[in-house]
mmCIF file of C-alpha atoms in Angstrom:
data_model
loop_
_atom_site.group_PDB
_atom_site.id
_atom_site.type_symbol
_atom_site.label_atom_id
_atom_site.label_comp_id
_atom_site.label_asym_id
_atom_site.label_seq_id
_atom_site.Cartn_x
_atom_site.Cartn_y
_atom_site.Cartn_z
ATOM 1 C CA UNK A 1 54.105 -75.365 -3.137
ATOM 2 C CA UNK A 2 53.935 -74.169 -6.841
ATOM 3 C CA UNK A 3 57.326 -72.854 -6.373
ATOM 4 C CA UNK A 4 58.624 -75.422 -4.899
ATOM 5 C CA UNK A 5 57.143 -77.795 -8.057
ATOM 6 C CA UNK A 6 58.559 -75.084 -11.116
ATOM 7 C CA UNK A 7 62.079 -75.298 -8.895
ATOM 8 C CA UNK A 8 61.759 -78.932 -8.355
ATOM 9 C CA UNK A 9 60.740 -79.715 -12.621
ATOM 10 C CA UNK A 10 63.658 -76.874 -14.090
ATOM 11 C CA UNK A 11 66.041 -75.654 -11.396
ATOM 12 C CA UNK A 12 67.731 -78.471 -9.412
ATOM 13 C CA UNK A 13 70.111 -79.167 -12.616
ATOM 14 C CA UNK A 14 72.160 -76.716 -11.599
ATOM 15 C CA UNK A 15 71.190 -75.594 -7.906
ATOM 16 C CA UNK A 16 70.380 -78.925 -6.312
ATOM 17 C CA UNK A 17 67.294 -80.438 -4.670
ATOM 18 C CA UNK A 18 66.848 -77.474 -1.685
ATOM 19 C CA UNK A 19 69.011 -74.909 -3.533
ATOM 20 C CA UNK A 20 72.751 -76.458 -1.995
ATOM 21 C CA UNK A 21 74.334 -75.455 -5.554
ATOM 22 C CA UNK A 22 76.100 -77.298 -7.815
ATOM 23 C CA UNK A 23 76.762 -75.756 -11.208
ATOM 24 C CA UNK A 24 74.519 -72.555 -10.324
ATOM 25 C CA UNK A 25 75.400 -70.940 -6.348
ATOM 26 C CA UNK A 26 74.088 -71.911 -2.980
ATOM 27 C CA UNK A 27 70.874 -70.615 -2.660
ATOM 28 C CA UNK A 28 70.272 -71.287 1.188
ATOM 29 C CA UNK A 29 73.356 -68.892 2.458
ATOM 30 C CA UNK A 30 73.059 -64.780 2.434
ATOM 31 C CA UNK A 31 75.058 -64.718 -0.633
ATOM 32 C CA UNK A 32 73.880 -63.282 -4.173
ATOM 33 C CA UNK A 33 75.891 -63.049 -7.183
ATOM 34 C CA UNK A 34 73.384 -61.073 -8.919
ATOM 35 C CA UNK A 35 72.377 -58.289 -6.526
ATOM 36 C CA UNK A 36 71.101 -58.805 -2.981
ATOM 37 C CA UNK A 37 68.189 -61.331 -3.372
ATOM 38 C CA UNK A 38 65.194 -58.807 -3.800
ATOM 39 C CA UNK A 39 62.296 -60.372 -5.700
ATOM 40 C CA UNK A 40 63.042 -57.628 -8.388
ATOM 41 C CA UNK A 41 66.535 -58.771 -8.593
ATOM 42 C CA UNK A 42 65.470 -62.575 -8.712
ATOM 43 C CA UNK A 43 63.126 -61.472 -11.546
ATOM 44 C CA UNK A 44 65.912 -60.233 -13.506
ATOM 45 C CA UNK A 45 67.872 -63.073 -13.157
ATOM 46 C CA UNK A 46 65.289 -65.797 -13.785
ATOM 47 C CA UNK A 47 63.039 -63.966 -16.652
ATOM 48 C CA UNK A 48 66.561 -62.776 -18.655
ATOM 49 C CA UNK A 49 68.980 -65.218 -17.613
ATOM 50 C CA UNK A 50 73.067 -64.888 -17.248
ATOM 51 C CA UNK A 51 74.255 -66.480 -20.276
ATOM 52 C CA UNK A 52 77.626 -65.652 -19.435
ATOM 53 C CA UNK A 53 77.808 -66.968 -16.320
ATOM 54 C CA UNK A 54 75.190 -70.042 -17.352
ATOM 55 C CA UNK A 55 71.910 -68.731 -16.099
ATOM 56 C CA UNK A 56 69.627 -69.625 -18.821
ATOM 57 C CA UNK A 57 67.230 -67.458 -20.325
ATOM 58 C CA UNK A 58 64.244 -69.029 -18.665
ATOM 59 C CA UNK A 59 61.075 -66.259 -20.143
ATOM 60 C CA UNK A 60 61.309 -68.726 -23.055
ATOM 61 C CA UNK A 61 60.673 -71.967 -21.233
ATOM 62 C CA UNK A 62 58.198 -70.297 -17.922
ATOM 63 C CA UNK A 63 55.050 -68.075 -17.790
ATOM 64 C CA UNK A 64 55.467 -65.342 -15.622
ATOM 65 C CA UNK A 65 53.484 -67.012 -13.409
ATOM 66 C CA UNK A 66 55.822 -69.619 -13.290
ATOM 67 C CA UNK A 67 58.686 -66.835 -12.525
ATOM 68 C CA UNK A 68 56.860 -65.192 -9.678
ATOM 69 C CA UNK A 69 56.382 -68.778 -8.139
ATOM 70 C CA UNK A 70 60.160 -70.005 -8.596
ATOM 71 C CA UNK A 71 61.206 -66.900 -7.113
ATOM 72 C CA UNK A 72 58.714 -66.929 -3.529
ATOM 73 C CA UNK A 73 60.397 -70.503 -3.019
ATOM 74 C CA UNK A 74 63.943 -69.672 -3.573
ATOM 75 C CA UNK A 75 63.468 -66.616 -1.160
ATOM 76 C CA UNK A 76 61.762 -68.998 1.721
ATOM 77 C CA UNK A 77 65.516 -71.086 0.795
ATOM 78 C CA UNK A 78 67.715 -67.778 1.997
ATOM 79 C CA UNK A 79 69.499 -68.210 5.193
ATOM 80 C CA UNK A 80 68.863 -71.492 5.657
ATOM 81 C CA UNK A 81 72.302 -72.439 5.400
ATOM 82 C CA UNK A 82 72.514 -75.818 4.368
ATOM 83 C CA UNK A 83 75.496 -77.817 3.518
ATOM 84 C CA UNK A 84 76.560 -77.198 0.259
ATOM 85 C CA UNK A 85 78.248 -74.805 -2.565
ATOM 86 C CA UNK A 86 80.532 -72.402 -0.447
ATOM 87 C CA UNK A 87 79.167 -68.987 -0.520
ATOM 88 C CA UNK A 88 79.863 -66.786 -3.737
ATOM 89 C CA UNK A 89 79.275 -63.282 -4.297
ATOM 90 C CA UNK A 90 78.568 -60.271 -2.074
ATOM 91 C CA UNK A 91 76.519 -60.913 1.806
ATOM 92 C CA UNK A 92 72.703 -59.312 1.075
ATOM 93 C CA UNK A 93 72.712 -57.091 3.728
ATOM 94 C CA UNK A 94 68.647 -57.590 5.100
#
């Protein structure tokens, strides 16, 4: 439920209430665009950002904490498959 509060306050801007994408990717289909999805891949993602490609450096605005939590809610969103962003990326093979 923390997770689901720290996505809920900072990530739906760009992924959506449940993670459908928008701006950022899907996060409900087996998709990644940064790796395959692993919490140590997440990690990387959220705590440095993609500037590039419009992740935001986020270890400026969240605690660690706050990282760990956003990350254990987006993972319970994978293969859900809700209607949304087409998939982008490569398929997480898991």
């Amino acid at each position: 439920s923390k997770g689901k509060l720290v996505f809920e306050t900072n990530c739906v801007a760009c992924h959506k209430d449940e993670g459908i994408g928008d701006i950022g990717p899907n996060l409900t289909d087996a998709y990644w665009l940064h790796g395959t999805g692993t919490p140590a891949e997440l990690y990387k993602v959220v705590f440095h950002g993609i500037e590039d490609k419009g992740m935001p450096v986020w270890k400026e605005i969240l605690s660690r904490d706050e990282v760990y939590q956003a990350i254990a809610y987006v993972r319970t969103l994978r293969n859900k498959n809700l209607k949304g962003k087409e998939p982008q990326g490569e398929k997480a093979q898991d």
